[in-house]
Short mmCIF file of C-alpha atoms in Angstrom, two decimals:
data_model
loop_
_atom_site.label_atom_id
_atom_site.label_comp_id
_atom_site.label_asym_id
_atom_site.label_seq_id
_atom_site.Cartn_x
_atom_site.Cartn_y
_atom_site.Cartn_z
CA GLU A 29 -48.18 -189.58 -109.73
CA ALA A 30 -50.47 -186.93 -111.16
CA GLY A 31 -51.94 -187.77 -114.56
CA VAL A 32 -52.07 -185.79 -117.76
CA ALA A 33 -54.11 -182.64 -117.19
CA GLN A 34 -56.23 -181.10 -119.93
CA SER A 35 -58.56 -178.15 -120.07
CA PRO A 36 -61.23 -177.25 -120.81
CA ARG A 37 -63.29 -180.47 -120.64
CA TYR A 38 -65.92 -179.16 -123.04
CA LYS A 39 -66.09 -176.35 -125.56
CA ILE A 40 -68.82 -175.26 -127.93
CA ILE A 41 -67.98 -172.68 -130.59
CA GLU A 42 -69.40 -171.45 -133.84
CA LYS A 43 -67.68 -172.24 -137.11
CA ARG A 44 -64.96 -169.80 -138.08
CA GLN A 45 -64.24 -168.99 -134.43
CA SER A 46 -60.95 -169.89 -132.79
CA VAL A 47 -60.32 -172.19 -129.84
CA ALA A 48 -57.36 -173.31 -127.77
CA PHE A 49 -56.75 -176.41 -125.68
CA TRP A 50 -54.17 -176.81 -122.94
CA CYS A 51 -52.26 -179.87 -121.77
CA ASN A 52 -49.87 -180.49 -118.90
CA PRO A 53 -48.13 -183.88 -119.19
CA ILE A 54 -46.96 -186.19 -116.43
CA SER A 55 -43.91 -184.75 -114.75
CA GLY A 56 -40.72 -185.93 -116.41
CA HIS A 57 -42.39 -187.15 -119.59
CA ALA A 58 -40.39 -185.78 -122.48
CA THR A 59 -42.77 -186.82 -125.24
CA LEU A 60 -46.18 -185.24 -125.69
CA TYR A 61 -48.83 -186.13 -128.25
CA TRP A 62 -52.04 -184.52 -129.43
CA TYR A 63 -54.65 -186.84 -130.90
CA GLN A 64 -58.01 -186.13 -132.49
CA GLN A 65 -60.77 -188.66 -131.98
CA ILE A 66 -63.89 -188.26 -134.07
CA LEU A 67 -66.95 -190.13 -132.81
CA GLY A 68 -66.83 -193.79 -133.82
CA GLN A 69 -63.19 -193.65 -134.90
CA GLY A 70 -59.85 -194.38 -133.29
CA PRO A 71 -57.58 -191.57 -132.16
CA LYS A 72 -55.55 -189.96 -134.96
CA LEU A 73 -52.18 -188.39 -134.22
CA LEU A 74 -52.02 -184.68 -134.93
CA ILE A 75 -48.60 -183.79 -133.55
CA GLN A 76 -45.79 -185.29 -131.48
CA PHE A 77 -43.32 -183.25 -129.43
CA GLN A 78 -40.03 -184.44 -127.97
CA ASN A 79 -39.16 -181.84 -125.34
CA ASN A 80 -39.53 -178.52 -127.21
CA GLY A 81 -39.20 -179.90 -130.72
CA VAL A 82 -41.74 -181.27 -133.17
CA VAL A 83 -41.09 -184.88 -134.13
CA ASP A 84 -44.12 -185.51 -136.33
CA ASP A 85 -46.83 -183.13 -137.53
CA SER A 86 -47.56 -184.81 -140.84
CA GLN A 87 -51.29 -185.13 -140.12
CA LEU A 88 -51.78 -181.68 -138.63
CA PRO A 89 -53.94 -179.45 -140.89
CA LYS A 90 -51.46 -176.61 -140.75
CA ASP A 91 -53.71 -174.10 -142.49
CA ARG A 92 -55.91 -174.00 -139.40
CA PHE A 93 -54.23 -175.95 -136.59
CA SER A 94 -51.16 -174.93 -134.65
CA ALA A 95 -49.46 -176.29 -131.56
CA GLU A 96 -46.59 -175.31 -129.34
CA ARG A 97 -44.80 -176.71 -126.35
CA LEU A 98 -42.95 -173.98 -124.53
CA LYS A 99 -40.11 -174.97 -122.20
CA GLY A 100 -40.74 -178.64 -122.94
CA VAL A 101 -43.61 -178.94 -120.49
CA ASP A 102 -47.11 -177.55 -121.15
CA SER A 103 -48.58 -177.56 -124.60
CA THR A 104 -51.33 -175.64 -126.37
CA LEU A 105 -53.24 -176.73 -129.45
CA LYS A 106 -55.12 -174.04 -131.38
CA ILE A 107 -57.68 -174.16 -134.15
CA GLN A 108 -58.34 -171.02 -136.19
CA PRO A 109 -60.77 -170.86 -137.90
CA ALA A 110 -62.78 -173.89 -136.80
CA LYS A 111 -64.86 -175.96 -139.20
CA LEU A 112 -67.81 -178.23 -138.49
CA GLU A 113 -65.64 -181.30 -139.17
CA ASP A 114 -63.33 -180.31 -136.32
CA SER A 115 -65.97 -181.50 -133.85
CA ALA A 116 -64.16 -184.23 -131.95
CA VAL A 117 -62.44 -185.09 -128.70
CA TYR A 118 -58.89 -183.77 -128.52
CA LEU A 119 -56.70 -186.03 -126.45
CA CYS A 120 -53.32 -185.22 -125.03
CA ALA A 121 -50.96 -188.02 -124.05
CA SER A 122 -47.43 -188.25 -122.74
CA SER A 123 -44.74 -190.90 -122.47
CA PHE A 124 -41.32 -191.27 -120.90
CA GLY A 125 -38.15 -191.88 -122.89
CA ASP A 126 -37.51 -193.41 -126.26
CA ARG A 127 -39.03 -196.86 -125.72
CA ASN A 128 -42.76 -196.81 -125.91
CA TYR A 129 -44.35 -198.48 -122.93
CA GLY A 130 -47.69 -197.00 -123.80
CA TYR A 131 -49.10 -193.57 -123.37
CA THR A 132 -51.12 -192.11 -120.57
CA PHE A 133 -54.00 -190.06 -121.92
CA GLY A 134 -55.61 -187.05 -120.36
CA SER A 135 -59.36 -186.82 -119.98
CA GLY A 136 -59.68 -184.99 -123.28
CA THR A 137 -61.47 -181.87 -124.50
CA ARG A 138 -64.76 -182.42 -126.29
CA LEU A 139 -65.15 -179.76 -128.99
CA THR A 140 -68.45 -179.10 -130.70
CA VAL A 141 -68.46 -176.72 -133.66
CA VAL A 142 -71.93 -175.43 -134.60
CA GLN B 8 -55.23 -200.59 -146.81
CA LYS B 9 -55.59 -199.14 -143.34
CA GLU B 10 -52.51 -199.25 -141.16
CA VAL B 11 -54.36 -200.90 -138.28
CA GLU B 12 -57.59 -202.81 -138.88
CA GLN B 13 -60.16 -204.02 -136.41
CA ASN B 14 -63.67 -205.35 -136.74
CA SER B 15 -65.90 -202.59 -135.37
CA GLY B 16 -68.38 -205.06 -133.86
CA PRO B 17 -70.32 -205.08 -131.70
CA LEU B 18 -68.99 -208.36 -130.38
CA SER B 19 -71.47 -209.84 -127.93
CA VAL B 20 -70.45 -212.53 -125.46
CA PRO B 21 -72.26 -213.98 -122.44
CA GLU B 22 -70.93 -213.28 -118.97
CA GLY B 23 -68.19 -215.75 -118.04
CA ALA B 24 -67.24 -216.52 -121.64
CA ILE B 25 -63.97 -215.75 -123.42
CA ALA B 26 -63.97 -212.66 -125.61
CA SER B 27 -61.54 -212.67 -128.53
CA LEU B 28 -60.58 -209.39 -130.15
CA ASN B 29 -58.45 -209.26 -133.26
CA CYS B 30 -56.27 -206.72 -135.03
CA THR B 31 -54.10 -206.72 -138.14
CA TYR B 32 -51.48 -204.15 -139.10
CA SER B 33 -49.67 -203.26 -142.30
CA ASP B 34 -46.27 -201.92 -141.19
CA ARG B 35 -43.83 -204.87 -141.02
CA GLY B 36 -41.42 -202.66 -139.09
CA SER B 37 -43.81 -202.23 -136.16
CA GLN B 38 -42.15 -203.21 -132.90
CA SER B 39 -44.64 -202.53 -130.11
CA PHE B 40 -48.29 -203.40 -129.80
CA PHE B 41 -50.87 -202.15 -127.36
CA TRP B 42 -54.45 -202.71 -126.30
CA TYR B 43 -56.44 -199.85 -124.85
CA ARG B 44 -59.90 -199.97 -123.34
CA GLN B 45 -62.23 -197.01 -123.82
CA TYR B 46 -65.49 -196.63 -121.97
CA SER B 47 -68.12 -194.41 -123.55
CA GLY B 48 -67.29 -190.76 -122.95
CA LYS B 49 -63.92 -191.56 -121.40
CA SER B 50 -60.35 -191.47 -122.68
CA PRO B 51 -58.44 -194.63 -123.67
CA GLU B 52 -56.83 -196.62 -120.85
CA LEU B 53 -53.83 -198.89 -121.45
CA ILE B 54 -54.50 -202.50 -120.47
CA MET B 55 -51.77 -204.53 -122.20
CA PHE B 56 -48.66 -204.21 -124.30
CA ILE B 57 -46.62 -206.87 -126.08
CA TYR B 58 -43.33 -206.72 -127.97
CA SER B 59 -42.41 -210.34 -128.73
CA ASN B 60 -44.11 -213.10 -130.64
CA GLY B 61 -46.23 -215.37 -128.50
CA ASP B 62 -48.55 -214.84 -125.58
CA LYS B 63 -48.44 -212.45 -122.66
CA GLU B 64 -50.83 -212.91 -119.78
CA ASP B 65 -51.97 -210.38 -117.18
CA GLY B 66 -54.81 -211.51 -114.97
CA ARG B 67 -57.86 -212.22 -117.14
CA PHE B 68 -56.21 -210.68 -120.19
CA THR B 69 -53.92 -212.41 -122.69
CA ALA B 70 -52.30 -210.60 -125.61
CA GLN B 71 -51.09 -212.68 -128.54
CA LEU B 72 -48.69 -211.49 -131.22
CA ASN B 73 -47.73 -213.07 -134.55
CA LYS B 74 -45.41 -210.75 -136.43
CA ALA B 75 -45.13 -213.06 -139.45
CA SER B 76 -48.89 -212.81 -139.95
CA GLN B 77 -49.00 -209.18 -138.76
CA TYR B 78 -51.68 -210.10 -136.31
CA VAL B 79 -52.29 -209.24 -132.68
CA SER B 80 -55.18 -210.34 -130.51
CA LEU B 81 -56.59 -209.87 -127.03
CA LEU B 82 -58.38 -212.58 -125.10
CA ILE B 83 -60.51 -211.71 -122.10
CA ARG B 84 -61.33 -214.70 -119.92
CA ASP B 85 -64.33 -214.86 -117.60
CA SER B 86 -65.84 -211.78 -119.25
CA GLN B 87 -67.74 -209.44 -116.96
CA PRO B 88 -70.35 -206.78 -117.74
CA SER B 89 -67.76 -204.22 -116.63
CA ASP B 90 -65.62 -205.32 -119.59
CA SER B 91 -68.21 -203.83 -121.95
CA ALA B 92 -66.30 -201.10 -123.75
CA THR B 93 -64.51 -200.33 -127.00
CA TYR B 94 -61.10 -201.99 -127.32
CA LEU B 95 -58.52 -200.12 -129.37
CA CYS B 96 -55.52 -201.82 -130.93
CA ALA B 97 -52.48 -199.56 -131.33
CA VAL B 98 -49.19 -200.19 -133.09
CA THR B 99 -45.95 -198.25 -133.34
CA THR B 100 -45.44 -197.14 -136.92
CA GLY B 101 -42.96 -195.22 -139.01
CA GLY B 102 -39.95 -196.61 -137.16
CA GLY B 103 -40.53 -194.40 -134.15
CA ASN B 104 -42.59 -194.59 -131.02
CA LYS B 105 -45.77 -192.89 -132.17
CA LEU B 106 -48.90 -195.03 -131.99
CA THR B 107 -51.35 -195.60 -134.80
CA PHE B 108 -54.75 -196.75 -133.60
CA GLY B 109 -57.41 -198.91 -135.13
CA THR B 110 -61.03 -197.86 -135.09
CA GLY B 111 -61.78 -200.12 -132.15
CA THR B 112 -64.02 -203.11 -131.49
CA GLN B 113 -67.08 -202.63 -129.32
CA LEU B 114 -67.48 -205.45 -126.82
CA LYS B 115 -70.76 -206.16 -125.09
CA VAL B 116 -70.85 -208.65 -122.23
CA GLU B 117 -74.39 -209.80 -121.62
CA LEU B 118 -75.85 -211.09 -118.37
#
């Protein structure tokens, strides 16, 4: 079984620029999550999708962050414009079904905003 | 009060000893509890999950859950240097299946 794919692995941008991250979940996983992990902290949920729909985006800074999941498969997370405090690892995870047996995380995208 | 609390450590144990990692949570409605291991520069990796009060064993790992005390722990027996990592406790919150993570406990297993 192929894992959760994410790209790019690393990205360095200047503040006020825009950036996009891509995620392809495990085949058949209906639920997709984007987490932000700042150095020294635990992952924080940004947004949860169930198929095409958003289940929870309460912690997504909507003035600068956006996410979509077209056709219930791939997902893109965008930041525009980026701030210094957005420097973090962005993790995508997916899970199967309603019962949570634990997520599988992708390798993450490390974003540095300078 | 944080939703999921862990001691950040570092917790240092000698090789071969038992490492005990602890976690408390605030949402009494939480149903599922997870332990993830995260090596430096890597993404979290699921090592254990537990749903019911009591103990659950898997190899050298034992997860313990006490819902009345809102407490979950992870024991690692015969600790190895390769166990040196940050251990993240995660709990389902908000009545759904999203996970809320603690800040993690750094474990160092010394030779």
